[in-house]
């Protein structure tokens, strides 16, 4: 295990910290997910990312890059204090970003300099500086990270991890980037058995290439009604 600059450490309990300083903001968790119109999140950046189950559509997000897309991603990275990645996403990022460490690039700079947490049962060591492997209970580990003062703990990609965090009510903000493509196969982000949740749309806009970028905040359980005439 290698450790980098941690989230701002404080040994007091979250309740004690809030009592001492009611204005102190604790870490929130955000998820940024790329999906197709039919909900697939698998291998958006290239065929080498994930070809499991015979998936042959890797790289489906690449043709839709434009300035608006890039500006949104930079705006997300401006809020980050630390990252949490699933193992597969971590390995993909680790194979690229350490070799592209341009401090002038706001995304590369953040990824290479800030703490990176990886819940894993298979990795024992991590070479990317700033990485800490989490071998304990996911909910307890993430809850502890969120109890610290700071800005955002961010998940990018990491579909299975993001699904688990959503199911356990740990996600505060969800950024969904929907790409104008239908694949008909692949791993889907919102699957049967997902935890029901009510969300508030905080912003949405489209890019010149047709990507719809929408951000949501967690507001609680869904509400229901009907359109029956009285």
GROMACS .gro file of C-alpha atoms in nm:
model
  230
    1UNK     CA    1   0.000   0.000   0.000
    2UNK     CA    2   0.120   0.348  -0.077
    3UNK     CA    3  -0.039   0.651   0.074
    4UNK     CA    4  -0.061   1.005  -0.059
    5UNK     CA    5  -0.200   1.327   0.080
    6UNK     CA    6  -0.510   1.218   0.275
    7UNK     CA    7  -0.838   1.394   0.306
    8UNK     CA    8  -0.804   1.650   0.581
    9UNK     CA    9  -0.768   1.430   0.887
   10UNK     CA   10  -0.953   1.499   1.211
   11UNK     CA   11  -0.977   1.244   1.490
   12UNK     CA   12  -1.292   1.392   1.642
   13UNK     CA   13  -1.624   1.230   1.561
   14UNK     CA   14  -1.837   1.387   1.290
   15UNK     CA   15  -2.097   1.485   1.550
   16UNK     CA   16  -1.833   1.656   1.768
   17UNK     CA   17  -1.685   1.842   1.472
   18UNK     CA   18  -2.025   1.974   1.368
   19UNK     CA   19  -2.096   2.085   1.724
   20UNK     CA   20  -1.763   2.268   1.744
   21UNK     CA   21  -1.806   2.425   1.401
   22UNK     CA   22  -2.160   2.407   1.261
   23UNK     CA   23  -2.044   2.572   0.937
   24UNK     CA   24  -1.789   2.299   0.865
   25UNK     CA   25  -1.878   2.105   0.551
   26UNK     CA   26  -1.818   1.732   0.543
   27UNK     CA   27  -1.716   1.539   0.236
   28UNK     CA   28  -1.989   1.458  -0.015
   29UNK     CA   29  -1.973   1.174  -0.264
   30UNK     CA   30  -2.039   1.230  -0.632
   31UNK     CA   31  -2.065   0.978  -0.915
   32UNK     CA   32  -1.999   1.069  -1.279
   33UNK     CA   33  -2.125   0.804  -1.518
   34UNK     CA   34  -2.125   0.777  -1.898
   35UNK     CA   35  -2.419   0.578  -2.036
   36UNK     CA   36  -2.580   0.506  -2.372
   37UNK     CA   37  -2.946   0.571  -2.444
   38UNK     CA   38  -3.017   0.209  -2.353
   39UNK     CA   39  -2.825   0.242  -2.026
   40UNK     CA   40  -2.495   0.068  -2.108
   41UNK     CA   41  -2.185   0.187  -1.922
   42UNK     CA   42  -1.937  -0.079  -2.032
   43UNK     CA   43  -1.606   0.027  -2.193
   44UNK     CA   44  -1.692   0.383  -2.299
   45UNK     CA   45  -1.333   0.486  -2.367
   46UNK     CA   46  -1.201   0.200  -2.579
   47UNK     CA   47  -1.236  -0.170  -2.664
   48UNK     CA   48  -0.947  -0.260  -2.432
   49UNK     CA   49  -1.135  -0.137  -2.123
   50UNK     CA   50  -1.380  -0.427  -2.087
   51UNK     CA   51  -1.463  -0.690  -2.349
   52UNK     CA   52  -1.619  -0.934  -2.102
   53UNK     CA   53  -1.926  -1.132  -2.209
   54UNK     CA   54  -1.825  -1.083  -2.571
   55UNK     CA   55  -1.879  -0.705  -2.568
   56UNK     CA   56  -1.761  -0.561  -2.901
   57UNK     CA   57  -1.873  -0.198  -2.874
   58UNK     CA   58  -1.591  -0.053  -2.663
   59UNK     CA   59  -1.505   0.310  -2.731
   60UNK     CA   60  -1.860   0.427  -2.796
   61UNK     CA   61  -1.816   0.760  -2.612
   62UNK     CA   62  -1.500   0.873  -2.794
   63UNK     CA   63  -1.664   1.024  -3.108
   64UNK     CA   64  -1.873   1.264  -2.897
   65UNK     CA   65  -1.598   1.469  -2.733
   66UNK     CA   66  -1.628   1.847  -2.776
   67UNK     CA   67  -1.551   2.168  -2.588
   68UNK     CA   68  -1.870   2.161  -2.379
   69UNK     CA   69  -1.801   1.803  -2.274
   70UNK     CA   70  -1.446   1.892  -2.173
   71UNK     CA   71  -1.553   2.204  -1.985
   72UNK     CA   72  -1.805   2.007  -1.783
   73UNK     CA   73  -1.551   1.743  -1.686
   74UNK     CA   74  -1.303   2.012  -1.579
   75UNK     CA   75  -1.575   2.175  -1.366
   76UNK     CA   76  -1.633   1.843  -1.189
   77UNK     CA   77  -1.263   1.788  -1.122
   78UNK     CA   78  -1.234   2.139  -0.976
   79UNK     CA   79  -1.441   2.022  -0.676
   80UNK     CA   80  -1.250   1.706  -0.589
   81UNK     CA   81  -1.047   1.632  -0.276
   82UNK     CA   82  -1.007   1.257  -0.335
   83UNK     CA   83  -1.118   0.976  -0.563
   84UNK     CA   84  -1.262   0.632  -0.507
   85UNK     CA   85  -1.235   0.387  -0.795
   86UNK     CA   86  -1.345   0.034  -0.866
   87UNK     CA   87  -1.057  -0.199  -0.937
   88UNK     CA   88  -1.108  -0.217  -1.315
   89UNK     CA   89  -1.137   0.160  -1.356
   90UNK     CA   90  -0.835   0.209  -1.131
   91UNK     CA   91  -0.627  -0.025  -1.346
   92UNK     CA   92  -0.738   0.153  -1.666
   93UNK     CA   93  -0.650   0.495  -1.522
   94UNK     CA   94  -0.324   0.365  -1.373
   95UNK     CA   95  -0.214   0.242  -1.715
   96UNK     CA   96  -0.250   0.591  -1.864
   97UNK     CA   97  -0.249   0.889  -1.630
   98UNK     CA   98   0.086   0.844  -1.447
   99UNK     CA   99   0.257   0.868  -1.787
  100UNK     CA  100   0.061   1.181  -1.879
  101UNK     CA  101   0.134   1.389  -1.572
  102UNK     CA  102   0.097   1.740  -1.711
  103UNK     CA  103   0.041   1.979  -1.417
  104UNK     CA  104  -0.123   2.223  -1.659
  105UNK     CA  105  -0.391   1.965  -1.737
  106UNK     CA  106  -0.649   2.003  -1.458
  107UNK     CA  107  -0.765   1.643  -1.487
  108UNK     CA  108  -0.419   1.486  -1.500
  109UNK     CA  109  -0.300   1.709  -1.218
  110UNK     CA  110  -0.582   1.606  -0.987
  111UNK     CA  111  -0.563   1.235  -1.067
  112UNK     CA  112  -0.189   1.218  -1.009
  113UNK     CA  113  -0.168   1.436  -0.699
  114UNK     CA  114  -0.479   1.358  -0.493
  115UNK     CA  115  -0.562   1.051  -0.282
  116UNK     CA  116  -0.712   0.753  -0.462
  117UNK     CA  117  -0.905   0.490  -0.267
  118UNK     CA  118  -0.969   0.147  -0.418
  119UNK     CA  119  -1.204  -0.103  -0.250
  120UNK     CA  120  -1.065  -0.442  -0.352
  121UNK     CA  121  -1.045  -0.804  -0.251
  122UNK     CA  122  -0.782  -0.891  -0.512
  123UNK     CA  123  -0.517  -0.616  -0.513
  124UNK     CA  124  -0.247  -0.631  -0.245
  125UNK     CA  125  -0.020  -0.354  -0.370
  126UNK     CA  126  -0.061  -0.035  -0.571
  127UNK     CA  127   0.218   0.147  -0.754
  128UNK     CA  128   0.035   0.469  -0.843
  129UNK     CA  129   0.143   0.725  -0.581
  130UNK     CA  130  -0.139   0.838  -0.357
  131UNK     CA  131  -0.329   0.508  -0.371
  132UNK     CA  132  -0.478   0.343  -0.064
  133UNK     CA  133  -0.639   0.001  -0.094
  134UNK     CA  134  -0.953  -0.054   0.111
  135UNK     CA  135  -1.001  -0.415   0.223
  136UNK     CA  136  -1.274  -0.359   0.480
  137UNK     CA  137  -1.652  -0.331   0.459
  138UNK     CA  138  -1.739  -0.093   0.175
  139UNK     CA  139  -2.018   0.091   0.356
  140UNK     CA  140  -1.810   0.144   0.671
  141UNK     CA  141  -1.503   0.255   0.477
  142UNK     CA  142  -1.691   0.507   0.264
  143UNK     CA  143  -1.899   0.634   0.556
  144UNK     CA  144  -1.576   0.705   0.743
  145UNK     CA  145  -1.431   0.893   0.445
  146UNK     CA  146  -1.749   1.099   0.420
  147UNK     CA  147  -1.730   1.191   0.789
  148UNK     CA  148  -1.419   1.401   0.729
  149UNK     CA  149  -1.418   1.772   0.644
  150UNK     CA  150  -1.361   1.851   0.280
  151UNK     CA  151  -1.530   1.891  -0.055
  152UNK     CA  152  -1.595   1.592  -0.280
  153UNK     CA  153  -1.499   1.229  -0.286
  154UNK     CA  154  -1.552   1.143  -0.652
  155UNK     CA  155  -1.632   0.824  -0.840
  156UNK     CA  156  -1.567   0.823  -1.214
  157UNK     CA  157  -1.690   0.523  -1.411
  158UNK     CA  158  -1.648   0.225  -1.176
  159UNK     CA  159  -1.997   0.102  -1.261
  160UNK     CA  160  -2.027  -0.183  -1.012
  161UNK     CA  161  -1.885   0.028  -0.730
  162UNK     CA  162  -2.120   0.314  -0.816
  163UNK     CA  163  -2.417   0.075  -0.815
  164UNK     CA  164  -2.322  -0.046  -0.466
  165UNK     CA  165  -2.281   0.308  -0.335
  166UNK     CA  166  -2.620   0.409  -0.476
  167UNK     CA  167  -2.784   0.100  -0.328
  168UNK     CA  168  -2.649   0.191   0.015
  169UNK     CA  169  -2.758   0.556   0.001
  170UNK     CA  170  -2.404   0.695  -0.001
  171UNK     CA  171  -2.423   0.905  -0.319
  172UNK     CA  172  -2.503   1.276  -0.279
  173UNK     CA  173  -2.466   1.391  -0.641
  174UNK     CA  174  -2.508   1.190  -0.960
  175UNK     CA  175  -2.382   1.323  -1.293
  176UNK     CA  176  -2.523   1.123  -1.584
  177UNK     CA  177  -2.381   1.186  -1.931
  178UNK     CA  178  -2.613   1.022  -2.184
  179UNK     CA  179  -2.462   0.958  -2.526
  180UNK     CA  180  -2.677   0.944  -2.841
  181UNK     CA  181  -2.609   0.581  -2.921
  182UNK     CA  182  -2.793   0.250  -2.869
  183UNK     CA  183  -2.584  -0.066  -2.837
  184UNK     CA  184  -2.835  -0.338  -2.756
  185UNK     CA  185  -2.591  -0.527  -2.532
  186UNK     CA  186  -2.346  -0.462  -2.252
  187UNK     CA  187  -2.349  -0.397  -1.880
  188UNK     CA  188  -2.630  -0.163  -1.780
  189UNK     CA  189  -2.602   0.091  -1.503
  190UNK     CA  190  -2.961   0.094  -1.378
  191UNK     CA  191  -3.052  -0.272  -1.338
  192UNK     CA  192  -3.343  -0.465  -1.190
  193UNK     CA  193  -3.322  -0.452  -0.813
  194UNK     CA  194  -3.165  -0.106  -0.796
  195UNK     CA  195  -3.254   0.087  -0.482
  196UNK     CA  196  -3.556   0.317  -0.545
  197UNK     CA  197  -3.463   0.683  -0.496
  198UNK     CA  198  -3.606   1.028  -0.552
  199UNK     CA  199  -3.372   1.277  -0.719
  200UNK     CA  200  -3.380   1.650  -0.791
  201UNK     CA  201  -3.242   1.773  -1.123
  202UNK     CA  202  -2.992   2.051  -1.051
  203UNK     CA  203  -2.868   2.121  -1.404
  204UNK     CA  204  -2.895   1.983  -1.755
  205UNK     CA  205  -2.760   2.084  -2.093
  206UNK     CA  206  -2.666   1.932  -2.424
  207UNK     CA  207  -2.339   1.940  -2.616
  208UNK     CA  208  -2.286   2.003  -2.986
  209UNK     CA  209  -2.241   1.630  -3.041
  210UNK     CA  210  -2.568   1.536  -2.872
  211UNK     CA  211  -2.449   1.431  -2.527
  212UNK     CA  212  -2.704   1.524  -2.258
  213UNK     CA  213  -2.535   1.613  -1.929
  214UNK     CA  214  -2.765   1.601  -1.626
  215UNK     CA  215  -2.683   1.640  -1.258
  216UNK     CA  216  -2.903   1.517  -0.974
  217UNK     CA  217  -2.911   1.550  -0.597
  218UNK     CA  218  -3.047   1.285  -0.366
  219UNK     CA  219  -3.374   1.397  -0.202
  220UNK     CA  220  -3.507   1.077  -0.048
  221UNK     CA  221  -3.745   0.800  -0.152
  222UNK     CA  222  -3.961   0.829  -0.465
  223UNK     CA  223  -4.300   0.994  -0.442
  224UNK     CA  224  -4.605   0.853  -0.619
  225UNK     CA  225  -4.939   0.967  -0.755
  226UNK     CA  226  -5.182   0.891  -1.035
  227UNK     CA  227  -5.363   1.062  -1.321
  228UNK     CA  228  -5.707   0.924  -1.245
  229UNK     CA  229  -5.989   1.171  -1.297
  230UNK     CA  230  -6.175   1.267  -0.984
   0.00000   0.00000   0.00000
